[in-house]
Short mmCIF file of C-alpha atoms and ligand atoms in Angstrom, two decimals:
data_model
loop_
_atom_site.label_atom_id
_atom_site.label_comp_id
_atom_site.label_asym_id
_atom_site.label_seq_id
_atom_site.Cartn_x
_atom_site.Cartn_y
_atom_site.Cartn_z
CA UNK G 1386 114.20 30.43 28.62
CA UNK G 1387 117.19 27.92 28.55
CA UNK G 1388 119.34 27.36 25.24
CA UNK G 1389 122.09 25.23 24.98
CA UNK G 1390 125.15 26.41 23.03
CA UNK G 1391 127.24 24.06 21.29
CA UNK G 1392 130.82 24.86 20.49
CA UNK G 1393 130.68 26.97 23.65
CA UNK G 1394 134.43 27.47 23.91
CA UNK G 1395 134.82 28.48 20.50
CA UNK G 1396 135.26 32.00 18.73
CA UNK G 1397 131.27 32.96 18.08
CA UNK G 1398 129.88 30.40 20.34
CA UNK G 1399 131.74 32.07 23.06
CA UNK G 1400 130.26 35.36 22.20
CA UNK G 1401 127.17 33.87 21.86
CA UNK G 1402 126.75 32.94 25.10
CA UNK G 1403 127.71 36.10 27.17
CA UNK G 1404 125.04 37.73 25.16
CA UNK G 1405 122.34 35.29 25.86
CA UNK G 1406 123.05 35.52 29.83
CA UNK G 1407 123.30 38.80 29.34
CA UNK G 1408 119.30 39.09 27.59
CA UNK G 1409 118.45 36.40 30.60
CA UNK G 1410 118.86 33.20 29.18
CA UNK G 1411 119.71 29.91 31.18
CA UNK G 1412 122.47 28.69 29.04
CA UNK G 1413 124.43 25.44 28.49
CA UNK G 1414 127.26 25.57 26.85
CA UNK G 1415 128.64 22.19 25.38
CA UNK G 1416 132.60 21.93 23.75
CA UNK G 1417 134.55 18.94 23.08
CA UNK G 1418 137.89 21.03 23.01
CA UNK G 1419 138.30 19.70 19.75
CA UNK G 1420 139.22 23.63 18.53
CA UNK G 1421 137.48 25.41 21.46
CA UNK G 1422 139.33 26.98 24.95
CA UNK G 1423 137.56 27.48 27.88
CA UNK G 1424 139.62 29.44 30.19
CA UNK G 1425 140.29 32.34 27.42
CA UNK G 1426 137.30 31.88 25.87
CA UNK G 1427 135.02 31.17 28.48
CA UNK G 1428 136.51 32.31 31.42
CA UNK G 1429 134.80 35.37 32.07
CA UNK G 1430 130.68 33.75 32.36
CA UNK G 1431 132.00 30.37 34.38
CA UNK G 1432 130.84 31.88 37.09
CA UNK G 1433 127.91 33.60 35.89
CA UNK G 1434 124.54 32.65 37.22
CA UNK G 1435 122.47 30.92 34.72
CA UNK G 1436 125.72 29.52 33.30
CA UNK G 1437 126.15 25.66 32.81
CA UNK G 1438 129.05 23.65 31.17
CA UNK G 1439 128.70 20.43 29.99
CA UNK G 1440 132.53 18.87 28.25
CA UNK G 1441 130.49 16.37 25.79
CA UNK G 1442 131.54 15.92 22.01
CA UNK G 1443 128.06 16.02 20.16
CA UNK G 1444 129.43 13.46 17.34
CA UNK G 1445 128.13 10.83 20.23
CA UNK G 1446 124.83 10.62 21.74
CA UNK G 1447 123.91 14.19 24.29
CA UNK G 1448 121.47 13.09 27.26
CA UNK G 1449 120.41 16.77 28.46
CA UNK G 1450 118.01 16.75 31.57
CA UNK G 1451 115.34 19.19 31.97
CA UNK G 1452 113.65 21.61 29.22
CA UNK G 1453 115.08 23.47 26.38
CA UNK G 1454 113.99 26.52 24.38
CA UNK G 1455 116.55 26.74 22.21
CA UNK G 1456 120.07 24.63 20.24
CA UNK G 1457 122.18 26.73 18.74
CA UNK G 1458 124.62 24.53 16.95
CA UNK G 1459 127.96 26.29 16.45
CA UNK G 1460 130.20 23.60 16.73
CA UNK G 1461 132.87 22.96 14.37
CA UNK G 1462 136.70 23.59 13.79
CA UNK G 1463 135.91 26.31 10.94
CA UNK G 1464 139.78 27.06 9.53
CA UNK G 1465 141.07 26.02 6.28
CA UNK G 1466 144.52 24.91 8.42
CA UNK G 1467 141.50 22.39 9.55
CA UNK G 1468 140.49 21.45 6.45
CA UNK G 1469 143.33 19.28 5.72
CA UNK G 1470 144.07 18.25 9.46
CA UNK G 1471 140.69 17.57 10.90
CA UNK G 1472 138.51 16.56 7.57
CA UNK G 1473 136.97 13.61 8.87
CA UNK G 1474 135.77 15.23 12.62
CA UNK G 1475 134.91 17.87 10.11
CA UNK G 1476 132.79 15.77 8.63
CA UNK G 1477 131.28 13.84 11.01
CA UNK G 1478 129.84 16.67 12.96
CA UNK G 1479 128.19 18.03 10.32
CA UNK G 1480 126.66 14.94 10.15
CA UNK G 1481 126.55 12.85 13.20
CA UNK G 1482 126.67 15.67 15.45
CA UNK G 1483 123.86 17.59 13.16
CA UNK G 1484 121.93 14.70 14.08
CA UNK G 1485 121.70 13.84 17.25
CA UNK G 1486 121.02 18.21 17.61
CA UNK G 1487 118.41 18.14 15.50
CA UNK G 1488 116.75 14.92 17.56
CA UNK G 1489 117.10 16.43 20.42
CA UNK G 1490 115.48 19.82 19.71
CA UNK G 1491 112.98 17.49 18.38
CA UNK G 1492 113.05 15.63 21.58
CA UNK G 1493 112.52 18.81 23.52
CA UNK G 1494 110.28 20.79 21.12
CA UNK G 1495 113.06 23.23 21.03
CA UNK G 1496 114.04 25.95 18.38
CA UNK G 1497 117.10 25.08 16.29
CA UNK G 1498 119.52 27.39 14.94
CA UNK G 1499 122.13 25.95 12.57
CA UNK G 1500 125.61 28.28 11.72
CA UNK G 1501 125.92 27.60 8.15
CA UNK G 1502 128.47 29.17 6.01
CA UNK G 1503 129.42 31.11 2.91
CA UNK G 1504 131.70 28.11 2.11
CA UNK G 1505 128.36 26.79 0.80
CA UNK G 1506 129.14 28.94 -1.94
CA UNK G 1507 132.10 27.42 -2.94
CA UNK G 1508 134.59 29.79 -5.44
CA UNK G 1509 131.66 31.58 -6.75
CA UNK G 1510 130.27 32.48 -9.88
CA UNK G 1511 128.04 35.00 -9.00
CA UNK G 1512 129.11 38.43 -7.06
CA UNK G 1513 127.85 39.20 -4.33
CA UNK G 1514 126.42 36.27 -3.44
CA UNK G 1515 122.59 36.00 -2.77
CA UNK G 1516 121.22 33.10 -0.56
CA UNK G 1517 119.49 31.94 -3.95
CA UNK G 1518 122.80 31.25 -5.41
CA UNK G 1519 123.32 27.39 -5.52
CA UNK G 1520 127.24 27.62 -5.34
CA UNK G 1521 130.29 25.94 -7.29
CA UNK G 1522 131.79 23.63 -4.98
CA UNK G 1523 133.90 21.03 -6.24
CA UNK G 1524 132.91 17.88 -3.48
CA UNK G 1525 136.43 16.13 -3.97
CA UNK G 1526 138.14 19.36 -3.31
CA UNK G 1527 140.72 20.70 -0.24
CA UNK G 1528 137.54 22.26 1.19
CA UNK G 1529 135.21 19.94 0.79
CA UNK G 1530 134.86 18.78 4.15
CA UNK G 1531 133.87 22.03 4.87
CA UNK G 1532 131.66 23.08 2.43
CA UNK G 1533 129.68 19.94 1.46
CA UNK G 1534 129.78 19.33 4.98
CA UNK G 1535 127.70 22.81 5.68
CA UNK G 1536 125.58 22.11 2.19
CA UNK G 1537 125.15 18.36 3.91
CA UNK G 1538 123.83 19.98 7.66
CA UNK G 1539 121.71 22.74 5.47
CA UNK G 1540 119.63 19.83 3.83
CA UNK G 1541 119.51 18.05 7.49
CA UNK G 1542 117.93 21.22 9.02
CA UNK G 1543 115.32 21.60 6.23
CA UNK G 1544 114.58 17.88 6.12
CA UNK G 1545 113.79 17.99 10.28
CA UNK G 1546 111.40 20.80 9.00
CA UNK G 1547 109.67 19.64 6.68
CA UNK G 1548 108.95 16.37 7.92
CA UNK G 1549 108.64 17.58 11.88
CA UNK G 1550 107.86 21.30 11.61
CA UNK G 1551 110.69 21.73 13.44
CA UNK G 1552 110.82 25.71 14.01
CA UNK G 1553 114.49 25.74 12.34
CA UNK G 1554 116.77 28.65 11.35
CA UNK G 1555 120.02 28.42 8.93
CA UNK G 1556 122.55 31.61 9.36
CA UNK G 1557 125.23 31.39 6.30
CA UNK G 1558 128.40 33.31 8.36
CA UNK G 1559 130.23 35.31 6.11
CA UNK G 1560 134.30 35.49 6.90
CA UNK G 1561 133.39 36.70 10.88
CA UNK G 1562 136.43 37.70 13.16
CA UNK G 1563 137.46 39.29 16.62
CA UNK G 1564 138.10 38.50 20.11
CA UNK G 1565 138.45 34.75 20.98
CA UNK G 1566 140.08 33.29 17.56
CA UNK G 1567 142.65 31.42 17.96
CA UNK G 1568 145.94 33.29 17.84
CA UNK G 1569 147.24 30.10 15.35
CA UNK G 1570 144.48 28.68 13.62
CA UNK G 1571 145.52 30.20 10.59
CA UNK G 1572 142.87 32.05 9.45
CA UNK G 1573 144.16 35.31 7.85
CA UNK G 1574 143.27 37.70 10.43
CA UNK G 1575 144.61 36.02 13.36
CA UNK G 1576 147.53 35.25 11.09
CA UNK G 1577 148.39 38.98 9.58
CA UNK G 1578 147.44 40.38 13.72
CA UNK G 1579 149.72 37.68 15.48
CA UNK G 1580 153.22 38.48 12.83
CA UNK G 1581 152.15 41.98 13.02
CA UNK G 1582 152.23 41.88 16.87
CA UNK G 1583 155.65 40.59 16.68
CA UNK G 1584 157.34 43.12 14.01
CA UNK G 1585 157.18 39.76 11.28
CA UNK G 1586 155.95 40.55 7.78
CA UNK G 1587 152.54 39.32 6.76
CA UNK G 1588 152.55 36.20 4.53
CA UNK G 1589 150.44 37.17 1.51
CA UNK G 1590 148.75 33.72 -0.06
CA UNK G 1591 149.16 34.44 -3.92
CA UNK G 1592 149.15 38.07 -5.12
CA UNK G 1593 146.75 39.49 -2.20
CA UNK G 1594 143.81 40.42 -4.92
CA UNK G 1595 141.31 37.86 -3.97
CA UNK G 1596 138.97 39.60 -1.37
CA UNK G 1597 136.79 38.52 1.40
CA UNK G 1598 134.73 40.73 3.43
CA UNK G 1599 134.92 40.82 7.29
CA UNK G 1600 132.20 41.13 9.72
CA UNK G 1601 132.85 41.98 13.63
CA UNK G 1602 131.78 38.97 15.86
CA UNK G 1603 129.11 41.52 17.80
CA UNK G 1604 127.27 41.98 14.89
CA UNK G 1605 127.36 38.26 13.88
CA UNK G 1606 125.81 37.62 17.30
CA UNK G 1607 123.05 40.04 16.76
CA UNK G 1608 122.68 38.85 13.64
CA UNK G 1609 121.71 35.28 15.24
CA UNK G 1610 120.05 36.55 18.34
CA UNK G 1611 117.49 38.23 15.48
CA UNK G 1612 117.28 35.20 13.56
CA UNK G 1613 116.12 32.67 16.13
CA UNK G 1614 113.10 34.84 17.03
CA UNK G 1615 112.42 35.29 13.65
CA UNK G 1616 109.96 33.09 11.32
CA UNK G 1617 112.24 33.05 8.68
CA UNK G 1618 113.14 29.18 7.68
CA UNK G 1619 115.12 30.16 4.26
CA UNK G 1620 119.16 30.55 5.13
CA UNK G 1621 120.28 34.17 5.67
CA UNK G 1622 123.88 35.52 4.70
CA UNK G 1623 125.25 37.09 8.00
CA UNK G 1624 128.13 39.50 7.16
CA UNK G 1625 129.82 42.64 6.31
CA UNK G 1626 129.48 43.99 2.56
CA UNK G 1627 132.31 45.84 3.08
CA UNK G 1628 134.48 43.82 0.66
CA UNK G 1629 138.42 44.01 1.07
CA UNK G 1630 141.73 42.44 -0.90
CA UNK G 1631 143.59 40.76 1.11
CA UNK G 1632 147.36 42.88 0.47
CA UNK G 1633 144.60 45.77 1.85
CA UNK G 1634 143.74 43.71 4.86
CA UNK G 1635 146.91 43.35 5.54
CA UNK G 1636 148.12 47.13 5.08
CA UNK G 1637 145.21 47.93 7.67
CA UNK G 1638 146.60 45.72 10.84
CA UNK G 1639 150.30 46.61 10.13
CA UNK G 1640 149.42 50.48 10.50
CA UNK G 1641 147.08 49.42 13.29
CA UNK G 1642 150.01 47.13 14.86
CA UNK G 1643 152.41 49.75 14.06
CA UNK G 1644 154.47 46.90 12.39
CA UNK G 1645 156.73 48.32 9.34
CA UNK G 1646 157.69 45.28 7.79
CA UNK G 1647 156.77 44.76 4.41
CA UNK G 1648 154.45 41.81 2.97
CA UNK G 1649 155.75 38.61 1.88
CA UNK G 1650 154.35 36.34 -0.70
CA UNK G 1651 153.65 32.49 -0.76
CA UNK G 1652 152.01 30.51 -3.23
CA UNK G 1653 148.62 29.89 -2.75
CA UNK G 1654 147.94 26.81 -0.37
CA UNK G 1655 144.30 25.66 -1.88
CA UNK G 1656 144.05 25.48 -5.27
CA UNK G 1657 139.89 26.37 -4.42
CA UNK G 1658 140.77 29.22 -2.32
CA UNK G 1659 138.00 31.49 -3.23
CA UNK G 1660 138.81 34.31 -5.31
CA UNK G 1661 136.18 37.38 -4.61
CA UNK G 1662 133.06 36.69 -1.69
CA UNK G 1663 130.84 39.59 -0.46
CA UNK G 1664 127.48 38.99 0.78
CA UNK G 1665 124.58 39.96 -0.18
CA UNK G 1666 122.28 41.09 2.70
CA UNK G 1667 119.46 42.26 1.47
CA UNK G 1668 117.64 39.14 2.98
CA UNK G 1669 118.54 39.82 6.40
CA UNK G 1670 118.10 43.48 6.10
CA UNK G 1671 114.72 43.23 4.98
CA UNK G 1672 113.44 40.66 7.61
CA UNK G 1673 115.84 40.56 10.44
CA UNK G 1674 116.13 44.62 10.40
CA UNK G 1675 119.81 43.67 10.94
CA UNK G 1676 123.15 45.01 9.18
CA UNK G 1677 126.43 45.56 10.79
CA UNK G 1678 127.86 48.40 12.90
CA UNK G 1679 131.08 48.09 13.35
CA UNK G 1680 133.39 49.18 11.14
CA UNK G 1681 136.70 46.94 9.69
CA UNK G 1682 138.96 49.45 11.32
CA UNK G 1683 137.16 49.62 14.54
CA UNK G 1684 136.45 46.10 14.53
CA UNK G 1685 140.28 45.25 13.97
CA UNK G 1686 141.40 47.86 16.80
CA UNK G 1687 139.39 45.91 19.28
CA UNK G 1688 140.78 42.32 17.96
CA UNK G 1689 144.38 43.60 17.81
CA UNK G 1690 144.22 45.31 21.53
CA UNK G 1691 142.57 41.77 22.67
CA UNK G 1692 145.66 39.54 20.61
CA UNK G 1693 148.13 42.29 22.42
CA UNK G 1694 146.63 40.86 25.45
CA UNK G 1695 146.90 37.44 24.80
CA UNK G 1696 150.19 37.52 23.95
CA UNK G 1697 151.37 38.95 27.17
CA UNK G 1698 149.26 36.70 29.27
CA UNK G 1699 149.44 33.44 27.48
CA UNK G 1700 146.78 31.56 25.04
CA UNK G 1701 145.09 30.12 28.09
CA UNK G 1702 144.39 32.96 30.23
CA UNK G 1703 141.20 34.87 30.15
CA UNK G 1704 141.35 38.15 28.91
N1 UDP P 2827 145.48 34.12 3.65
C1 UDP P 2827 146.70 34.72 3.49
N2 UDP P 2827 147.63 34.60 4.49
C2 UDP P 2827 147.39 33.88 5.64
C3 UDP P 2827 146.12 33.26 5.80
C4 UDP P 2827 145.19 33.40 4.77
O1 UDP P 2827 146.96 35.41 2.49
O2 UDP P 2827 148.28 33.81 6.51
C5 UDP P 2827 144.46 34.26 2.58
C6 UDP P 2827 143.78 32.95 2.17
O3 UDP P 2827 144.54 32.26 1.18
C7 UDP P 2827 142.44 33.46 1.64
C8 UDP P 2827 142.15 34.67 2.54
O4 UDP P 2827 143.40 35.06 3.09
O5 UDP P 2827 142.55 33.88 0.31
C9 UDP P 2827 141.15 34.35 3.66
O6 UDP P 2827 141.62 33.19 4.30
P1 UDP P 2827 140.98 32.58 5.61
O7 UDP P 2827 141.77 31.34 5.90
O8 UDP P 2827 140.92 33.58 6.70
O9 UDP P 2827 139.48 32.21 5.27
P2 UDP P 2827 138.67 31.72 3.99
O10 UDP P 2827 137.83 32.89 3.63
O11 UDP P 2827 139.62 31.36 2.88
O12 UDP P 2827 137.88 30.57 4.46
#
């Protein structure tokens, strides 16, 4: 079985791929570097038989020689910090690059598995969200590369099914973290973790009550791995339930840092920042068999022992 991975380099597509080499897969892995790194990230399977890497920016045409099983499409700069300074490539790979996936899985009578996202959601309405939930996304919004471009790839995956019986699958990520973010992309756990490792006080966007919950990258991966050999063409939330404030979050990786300083607070960057999001999983419990494992504070041990590492090596060393 061979499965190409795109967004190879990047924080789940990384993980991704050392689990499908790991359950025998011939894999090729496909990054622009747009967001991804593929000496920390990637570093540890270069050399691992079965491995391939192809530098190729999907947004533009993909020749791929030889048979395929399986496109996993993970490829996309996913932090609000991006929202505002990469909209358009944003944009255009949930669209261009959507396409020319989906064509070639057609091409190559391949499964497709697209990462969706809870930003399809919006700020919601409804708590927790359930995949039947239609979202309140406002499409002129700071976000709304994001989101309508994940509500615009969703409708591209079901229209290659529909009118190709394309064997498709649509995972909607809930807020996923761990080993291999980047140490500065600005999401809030790499954020809080990286001034915690250096003694700074955590910078609190508004007053810290809006939650999110956080699922561990391994169980995100199962999550997918279950998907793609499942029948199931509807999306499926992927994520934790265990549903956090952010002033908590923080509280948890200062202890686990050992960092004493206390919070600071900032206004609130995005007027749509999401207030409350917990998933619903009932969906993926039901037919996938899947929920997570790990727990937040185990989960966040691992992540802030693997940014401790980073830091003393560099951000481009593998870990
Ligand atoms: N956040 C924060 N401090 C930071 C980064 C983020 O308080 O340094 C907040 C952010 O405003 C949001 C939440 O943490 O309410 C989660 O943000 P993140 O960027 O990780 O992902 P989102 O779920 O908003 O896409």
């Amino acid at each position: 079985m061979r499965a190409l991975v795109c967004g190879a380099a990047g924080f789940v597509g990384s993980h991704l791929v050392a689990r499908l080499l790991d359950d025998g897969w011939q894999v090729l892995g496909v990054d622009s570097f747009l967001t991804g790194n593929l000496r920390r990230n990637l570093g540890p399977v270069l050399d691992r038989t079965g491995f391939e890497f192809l530098e190729a920016d999907i947004v533009r045409s993909l020749a791929v020689a030889g048979p395929l099983d399986a496109v996993f499409h993970l490829a996309s700069p996913a932090s609000p910090a991006d929202f505002s300074s990469l909209q358009l490539e944003i944009l255009r790979v949930h669209s261009h690059g959507m396409w020319n996936l989906l064509e070639l899985a057609r091409t190559k009578q391949a499964r497709f598995l697209y990462t969706s996202s809870s930003e399809v959601y919006g700020d919601p309405e409804v708590h927790p969200q359930r995949e039947d939930y239609v979202g309140h996304v406002d499409p002129i919004g700071t976000r709304s590369c994001y989101d309508e471009g994940k509500r615009f790839g969703e409708a591209l995956v079901m229209a290659y099914h529909r009118r190709h019986g394309l064997r498709t699958s649509i995972a909607r990520l809930f807020n996923t973290y761990g080993p291999h973010m980047r140490p500065d992309d600005g999401r809030v756990i790499p954020s809080f973790v990286s001034s915690a490792l250096r003694g700074e006080p955590a910078r609190i966007h508004g007053d810290g009550s809006q939650t999110r919950s956080f699922c561990y990258v391994d169980d995100t991966v199962e999550g997918l791995c279950r998907l793609l050999n499942s029948d199931l063409r509807e999306p499926v939330n992927l994520g934790n339930p265990d549903e956090r404030t952010i002033l908590e979050l923080a509280e948890i990786i200062n202890d686990l840092a050992g960092n004493e300083a206390d919070c600071v607070f900032r206004e609130l960057p995005h007027a749509d920042d999401p207030k409350r999001r917990q998933p619903d999983i009932t969906r993926a419990r039901r037919h996938l068999g899947w929920e997570p494992r790990v727990s937040l504070l185990d989960g966040l041990g691992r992540t802030v022992g693997w940014f401790r590492q980073v830091m003393d090596k560099g951000p481009d060393e593998p870990v």
